[in-house]
Each structure stands twice: as C-alpha cells, then as structure tokens.
C-alpha cells in the first residue's frame, strides 16, 4: 500500500455522492484521488462473493419492490441480532444481478438517492478488476481494503468464506502481494485462516466501540474478550505479531461523553503504535448525524457540521488510515499537511 499517512480509503466507494458499493460510487472515489477503496463482501446462495454492506439487502437494493422475490422475505438471526428482510444467501448470483442499487440513507443524502435503481450490484471480482484498471488508467497504485462480513454465520450455512476469498483473490491476481491489498474483519478467526492459506495482504482487525466479536463469543461465550478489552494495552499485546493493525470506531479515539463532548484523543493509537500495530479509523463523515455533539451545526441531520474540527483531532492522533464517505473532502483534508 502507498505509505502516504494517513491512507485515505473510500468507504464503499464515495457513498456521500452515489449509492454505496455501486459502480459509480467506486469510479467517483478513484477519480477523486483515494489511496484505496473498501468493498464489503457477503455470500450468495451459489457461493459468489457479493459486494454489499450486509447480507440483508432491502435497504440498499430494489429487492423489496420486486414481486417475483416477495416470498423470499424472512426473519433470521445474524450474529445474534434478529433481522427481517431479504438475504443474499437466499438468492443465486444470477438473481442478485437483476437487482439495482439504492441509497441506504435517502433522507440524509437525497442527491445520492437520485441515482437509485440505475446500477446493478457488484461482485468482488468486479471491484478488483475496476480498481486494477483504474490504477492503470491513472498511473498510480490504488489499493483494495476488503472487509469480510459474517464469516461465522456463513460457516453455519456450509460456506468456508476464507476459501472463497482466497480463491477469488488468486484468480483475480490480487492474492500474491503484487497489488496493494488489505483484508479486514470484525472476526479474527477468518483473518487467521486466510493467513494460513498464504494470502499476501495487510491484515487489520476491526474493533467496535462496544460488544464482543461474534466468532469468539460463539466459541467462548462471556469469557471472550470484548472489543474494548482488545483495545487495551494487554489486549493489544495479544495482537502484536498476529495481525498488522487494528481499525477502530472513531469514538474509541474521540471518546465523547454522554453529552457528545470531546474527551479524547485516547491513548489507543499510541498504545497500538508502541506494539508495532497500525491504526485505521472509521468513518469520517461531515454530516451532523455522524459528528459528535460539539461539532454539530444547527439541527438538520444531513447538514454539514464543523467536520474539519473533528477530523483534525483524528488526524492529530496520528492514525495510519481513515475511511471516508466523501472522497474529495477526505483527500483534500488529509493531504493538506
């Protein structure tokens, strides 16, 4: 990966302007100058790696309006949470390919929603190929930060997600270390299985601000470390030499109090760096709805607040990578110094 610090990563492309994970979202992120883009992957009924934020797709596609798929609506438990909707694992890829992308946050991002129902959803291979082509077209190296979703859940359905990912990366020429690849997950076990398979990548362990990783909770119950315990000095000791870094919810750096006032930056970045671990953070967004309280301006959730002030704290914490929804703002801000 290009070692500009911090890396500016187009979170699902450029979803501040286009429906997330759509072709135009990725194309726009590349045009705006990001160092890498981040596709999330889930699995179809026939084992195709599909690029969607979640396996429940009613909020990001037109599936709910498709009468031929009405009988696929169901309720499932995904990583301990009950969800009702339409799920990728109940559709073949040929069926999924007929669906069209929709803006996940239409009230916050109405301009992006004007692109609804125009673009088909993508496979991992599509994103890998378009990033390779985009790198060649622009004469610069652009990376992929691949996030694996719900590996333990898909294993319960009979899918070895590590095997699927390793095979796809090998076939696409992305698994041998020749191209800038990062693999991340909230489940450390799938990262370990990919390392065992010899996939050459930077490995990043994603950490929520609260809760426990589902893979470890399923195996060990309440004795499994929480995400916060993992981010402590003792927890980071256990990650050193096992993964290359962590990616934390920005609240774990900013540490807002109950009134949304800044109390950070916390020592998590420093602690990780002392152990040779990189630190990414997610997600830098300019809208009031996503800023901590003291940086909001007015009451409109979709209006831009004082995002520069919040991002300055994150930048000054010395993070190694930031995920952004508005790729142009991220590139301009984090490349300004």
Coordinates of C-alpha atoms in Angstrom, one line a residue:
X1 CA 0.0 0.0 0.0
X2 CA 1.3 3.5 -0.7
X3 CA 2.7 4.8 2.5
X4 CA 1.2 8.2 2.5
X5 CA 0.0 8.9 6.0
X6 CA -2.8 8.6 6.7
X7 CA -4.2 6.5 3.9
X8 CA -7.5 7.9 2.6
X9 CA -9.8 5.0 2.0
X10 CA -13.1 5.4 0.0
X11 CA -15.6 3.7 2.3
X12 CA -17.7 1.6 0.0
X13 CA -16.5 3.9 -2.8
X14 CA -17.8 7.5 -2.5
X15 CA -21.2 7.0 -0.8
X16 CA -21.6 10.6 0.1
X17 CA -22.5 11.2 -3.5
X18 CA -23.6 7.8 -5.0
X19 CA -25.4 4.7 -3.6
X20 CA -22.8 2.7 -1.7
X21 CA -21.0 -0.2 -3.5
X22 CA -22.3 0.9 -6.9
X23 CA -20.1 1.1 -9.9
X24 CA -20.4 4.9 -10.0
X25 CA -19.5 5.1 -6.3
X26 CA -16.2 3.3 -6.9
X27 CA -15.5 5.2 -10.1
X28 CA -16.0 8.5 -8.4
X29 CA -13.8 7.6 -5.4
X30 CA -10.9 6.7 -7.8
X31 CA -11.4 9.9 -9.7
X32 CA -11.3 11.9 -6.5
X33 CA -7.9 10.5 -5.6
X34 CA -8.3 8.0 -2.8
X35 CA -5.5 5.7 -1.9
X36 CA -7.8 2.7 -1.7
X37 CA -11.5 1.6 -1.7
X38 CA -13.3 -0.7 0.6
X39 CA -15.7 -3.3 -0.6
X40 CA -17.7 -5.4 2.0
X41 CA -18.3 -9.0 0.9
X42 CA -21.1 -11.4 1.7
X43 CA -22.1 -14.7 0.0
X44 CA -24.8 -15.7 -2.4
X45 CA -26.7 -19.0 -2.5
X46 CA -24.3 -20.4 -5.0
X47 CA -21.1 -19.2 -3.4
X48 CA -20.4 -15.9 -5.2
X49 CA -18.8 -13.2 -3.2
X50 CA -21.2 -10.2 -3.4
X51 CA -20.3 -6.6 -2.6
X52 CA -22.9 -5.4 -0.1
X53 CA -22.6 -3.8 3.3
X54 CA -24.8 -6.5 4.8
X55 CA -26.3 -9.8 3.7
X56 CA -29.8 -8.2 4.4
X57 CA -30.3 -6.1 1.3
X58 CA -33.7 -4.5 1.5
X59 CA -32.1 -1.1 2.4
X60 CA -29.6 -1.0 -0.4
X61 CA -31.4 -2.6 -3.4
X62 CA -34.8 -2.6 -5.0
X63 CA -35.5 -6.2 -3.9
X64 CA -38.5 -5.2 -1.7
X65 CA -40.3 -3.8 -4.8
X66 CA -39.7 -6.9 -6.9
X67 CA -42.9 -9.0 -6.8
X68 CA -41.1 -12.1 -8.0
X69 CA -39.0 -12.2 -4.8
X70 CA -41.8 -11.3 -2.4
X71 CA -41.8 -14.9 -1.0
X72 CA -38.0 -14.6 -0.1
X73 CA -38.7 -12.2 2.7
X74 CA -37.9 -13.8 6.0
X75 CA -36.6 -13.4 9.6
X76 CA -33.2 -14.6 10.6
X77 CA -30.7 -14.3 13.5
X78 CA -27.5 -12.7 12.2
X79 CA -24.6 -12.6 14.7
X80 CA -27.2 -12.7 17.5
X81 CA -29.5 -10.0 16.1
X82 CA -32.9 -10.7 14.7
X83 CA -33.4 -9.2 11.2
X84 CA -36.3 -9.3 8.8
X85 CA -35.8 -8.8 5.1
X86 CA -34.2 -10.3 2.1
X87 CA -30.8 -12.1 2.4
X88 CA -28.1 -12.7 -0.2
X89 CA -27.7 -16.3 0.7
X90 CA -31.3 -17.0 -0.4
X91 CA -30.5 -15.8 -4.0
X92 CA -28.3 -17.1 -6.7
X93 CA -25.9 -14.6 -8.3
X94 CA -27.9 -14.6 -11.5
X95 CA -30.9 -13.5 -9.4
X96 CA -28.9 -10.9 -7.5
X97 CA -27.5 -9.5 -10.7
X98 CA -31.0 -8.4 -11.7
X99 CA -31.3 -6.1 -8.6
X100 CA -30.4 -2.4 -8.7
X101 CA -28.6 -0.3 -6.1
X102 CA -30.4 2.2 -3.9
X103 CA -29.1 4.8 -1.5
X104 CA -29.1 3.5 2.1
X105 CA -29.7 6.9 3.7
X106 CA -32.1 8.7 1.3
X107 CA -33.2 11.3 3.9
X108 CA -29.7 12.3 4.7
X109 CA -28.4 12.0 1.2
X110 CA -31.2 12.8 -1.2
X111 CA -28.9 13.8 -4.0
X112 CA -27.3 10.3 -4.0
X113 CA -30.8 8.8 -4.0
X114 CA -31.5 10.3 -7.4
X115 CA -29.2 7.6 -8.7
X116 CA -31.4 4.8 -7.3
X117 CA -32.4 1.8 -9.5
X118 CA -29.9 2.6 -12.2
X119 CA -26.9 0.3 -11.4
X120 CA -26.6 -3.4 -10.8
X121 CA -24.9 -4.7 -7.7
X122 CA -21.4 -5.9 -8.0
X123 CA -19.3 -9.0 -7.2
X124 CA -15.9 -8.8 -5.5
X125 CA -14.3 -9.7 -8.8
X126 CA -15.9 -6.7 -10.5
X127 CA -14.4 -4.3 -7.9
X128 CA -11.0 -6.0 -8.0
X129 CA -11.0 -5.6 -11.8
X130 CA -12.2 -2.0 -11.8
X131 CA -9.6 -0.9 -9.3
X132 CA -6.8 -2.6 -11.3
X133 CA -8.0 -0.8 -14.4
X134 CA -8.4 2.4 -12.6
X135 CA -4.8 2.2 -11.3
X136 CA -3.5 1.7 -14.8
X137 CA -5.7 4.5 -16.3
X138 CA -4.5 7.0 -13.6
X139 CA -0.9 5.9 -13.5
X140 CA -0.8 5.4 -9.7
X141 CA -1.2 2.5 -7.4
X142 CA -4.7 2.2 -5.8
X143 CA -5.4 -0.4 -3.1
X144 CA -8.4 -2.5 -2.0
X145 CA -9.3 -2.8 1.6
X146 CA -11.5 -6.0 1.6
X147 CA -13.9 -6.4 4.5
X148 CA -15.3 -9.9 5.2
X149 CA -18.7 -9.9 6.8
X150 CA -20.3 -12.6 9.0
X151 CA -17.8 -15.4 8.4
X152 CA -19.0 -17.4 11.3
X153 CA -22.7 -17.1 10.2
X154 CA -21.9 -18.2 6.7
X155 CA -19.8 -21.1 8.0
X156 CA -23.0 -22.3 9.8
X157 CA -24.6 -22.4 6.3
X158 CA -21.7 -24.5 5.0
X159 CA -19.6 -21.8 3.4
X160 CA -15.9 -21.5 4.1
X161 CA -15.5 -17.8 3.5
X162 CA -11.7 -17.9 3.7
X163 CA -11.6 -20.5 1.0
X164 CA -13.9 -18.4 -1.2
X165 CA -12.0 -15.2 -0.7
X166 CA -8.6 -16.9 -1.2
X167 CA -9.7 -18.5 -4.5
X168 CA -11.2 -15.3 -5.8
X169 CA -8.1 -13.2 -5.0
X170 CA -5.9 -15.8 -6.6
X171 CA -7.9 -15.9 -9.8
X172 CA -8.0 -12.1 -10.0
X173 CA -4.3 -11.8 -9.3
X174 CA -4.7 -9.9 -6.0
X175 CA -3.5 -12.5 -3.5
X176 CA 0.2 -12.8 -4.3
X177 CA 1.4 -9.5 -2.9
X178 CA 1.8 -7.7 -6.3
X179 CA -1.1 -5.3 -5.7
X180 CA -1.9 -3.3 -2.5
X181 CA -4.4 -5.5 -0.7
X182 CA -5.6 -5.1 2.9
X183 CA -8.0 -7.6 4.4
X184 CA -10.1 -6.7 7.5
X185 CA -12.9 -8.3 9.6
X186 CA -14.6 -8.0 12.9
X187 CA -13.8 -11.7 13.3
X188 CA -10.1 -12.6 13.8
X189 CA -10.6 -16.3 13.0
X190 CA -11.3 -15.7 9.3
X191 CA -8.2 -13.5 9.2
X192 CA -6.1 -16.3 10.6
X193 CA -7.5 -18.8 8.1
X194 CA -6.5 -16.5 5.2
X195 CA -3.0 -16.1 6.7
X196 CA -2.7 -19.9 6.9
X197 CA -3.7 -20.1 3.2
X198 CA -0.8 -17.8 2.3
X199 CA -2.8 -14.8 1.0
X200 CA -0.3 -11.9 0.9
X201 CA -2.0 -8.9 2.4
X202 CA -2.0 -6.4 5.3
X203 CA -4.3 -7.9 8.0
X204 CA -6.4 -5.5 10.0
X205 CA -8.7 -6.4 13.0
X206 CA -11.8 -4.3 13.1
X207 CA -12.9 -3.2 16.6
X208 CA -16.4 -1.9 17.6
X209 CA -16.7 0.6 20.4
X210 CA -18.8 -2.0 22.4
X211 CA -19.7 -5.7 22.4
X212 CA -17.8 -8.8 21.6
X213 CA -16.7 -10.3 18.3
X214 CA -19.3 -12.9 17.2
X215 CA -16.8 -15.6 16.3
X216 CA -15.2 -15.6 19.8
X217 CA -18.5 -15.1 21.6
X218 CA -19.9 -18.1 19.8
X219 CA -16.9 -20.2 20.8
X220 CA -16.3 -18.9 24.3
X221 CA -19.3 -17.1 25.5
X222 CA -18.8 -14.3 28.0
X223 CA -15.2 -15.3 28.6
X224 CA -14.4 -13.9 25.1
X225 CA -12.6 -10.6 25.2
X226 CA -14.8 -7.6 24.5
X227 CA -13.7 -5.2 21.8
X228 CA -12.7 -2.6 24.4
X229 CA -10.6 -5.2 26.3
X230 CA -8.9 -6.0 23.0
X231 CA -8.1 -2.3 22.5
X232 CA -6.4 -2.1 26.0
X233 CA -2.7 -2.4 26.3
X234 CA -3.0 -6.0 27.4
X235 CA -5.3 -6.8 24.6
X236 CA -3.0 -5.2 22.1
X237 CA -0.1 -7.2 23.4
X238 CA -2.0 -10.3 22.2
X239 CA -2.5 -8.9 18.7
X240 CA 1.1 -7.9 18.2
X241 CA 2.7 -10.2 15.6
X242 CA -0.7 -11.8 14.9
X243 CA -2.2 -9.0 12.8
X244 CA -0.7 -5.9 11.2
X245 CA -3.1 -3.5 12.8
X246 CA -6.5 -2.5 14.1
X247 CA -9.3 -0.4 12.7
X248 CA -11.4 1.3 15.4
X249 CA -14.7 3.1 15.6
X250 CA -13.7 6.8 15.7
X251 CA -15.4 7.1 19.1
X252 CA -12.6 5.0 20.5
X253 CA -10.3 7.9 19.7
X254 CA -12.6 10.8 20.3
X255 CA -14.2 9.3 23.5
X256 CA -17.2 11.6 23.6
X257 CA -19.0 11.9 26.9
X258 CA -22.8 11.5 27.3
X259 CA -23.4 15.0 26.1
X260 CA -21.4 14.4 22.9
X261 CA -18.4 16.5 24.1
X262 CA -14.9 15.5 23.2
X263 CA -12.8 13.9 25.9
X264 CA -10.1 12.3 23.7
X265 CA -7.9 11.7 22.0
X266 CA -7.5 8.5 23.9
X267 CA -4.1 6.6 24.0
X268 CA -5.3 3.8 21.8
X269 CA -3.3 4.9 18.7
X270 CA -0.2 5.5 20.7
X271 CA -0.6 2.1 22.5
X272 CA -1.0 0.3 19.2
X273 CA 1.9 2.0 17.6
X274 CA 4.2 1.1 20.6
X275 CA 3.4 -2.5 19.7
X276 CA 4.1 -2.2 16.0
X277 CA 0.4 -2.1 15.0
X278 CA -1.1 0.3 12.5
X279 CA -4.3 2.0 13.3
X280 CA -7.2 2.9 10.9
X281 CA -10.4 4.6 12.0
X282 CA -14.0 4.7 10.7
X283 CA -15.9 6.6 9.5
X284 CA -15.1 10.3 8.8
X285 CA -18.3 11.9 7.6
X286 CA -19.2 15.6 7.5
X287 CA -23.0 15.4 8.2
X288 CA -24.3 16.4 11.7
X289 CA -25.8 13.0 12.1
X290 CA -22.4 11.4 12.3
X291 CA -20.4 14.1 14.2
X292 CA -20.0 14.1 17.9
X293 CA -22.3 16.6 19.6
X294 CA -19.9 19.6 20.0
X295 CA -19.1 19.6 16.3
X296 CA -22.7 19.7 15.0
X297 CA -24.0 22.9 13.4
X298 CA -27.8 23.5 13.6
X299 CA -30.3 20.8 13.8
X300 CA -30.6 19.4 10.3
X301 CA -29.1 15.8 10.4
X302 CA -28.0 16.0 6.8
X303 CA -26.3 19.4 7.0
X304 CA -22.6 19.6 7.3
X305 CA -21.3 20.5 10.7
X306 CA -17.8 21.5 11.8
X307 CA -16.4 18.3 10.4
X308 CA -12.9 19.8 9.9
X309 CA -12.6 20.3 13.7
X310 CA -13.5 16.7 14.4
X311 CA -11.3 15.3 11.6
X312 CA -8.4 17.5 12.9
X313 CA -8.5 15.6 16.2
X314 CA -8.4 12.3 14.4
X315 CA -5.6 13.4 12.1
X316 CA -3.6 14.7 15.0
X317 CA -4.0 11.4 16.8
X318 CA -1.5 10.1 14.2
X319 CA -3.8 7.4 12.6
X320 CA -2.4 5.4 9.7
X321 CA -5.7 5.3 7.7
X322 CA -9.1 6.9 7.6
X323 CA -12.3 5.7 6.0
X324 CA -14.3 8.5 4.3
X325 CA -17.7 8.7 2.6
X326 CA -16.9 12.0 0.8
X327 CA -13.8 11.1 -1.0
X328 CA -13.0 14.6 -2.2
X329 CA -13.2 16.1 1.2
X330 CA -11.1 13.3 2.7
X331 CA -8.3 13.6 0.1
X332 CA -8.3 17.4 0.4
X333 CA -8.3 17.5 4.2
X334 CA -5.8 14.7 4.9
X335 CA -3.5 15.7 2.1
X336 CA -3.4 19.3 3.2
X337 CA -0.4 18.8 5.6

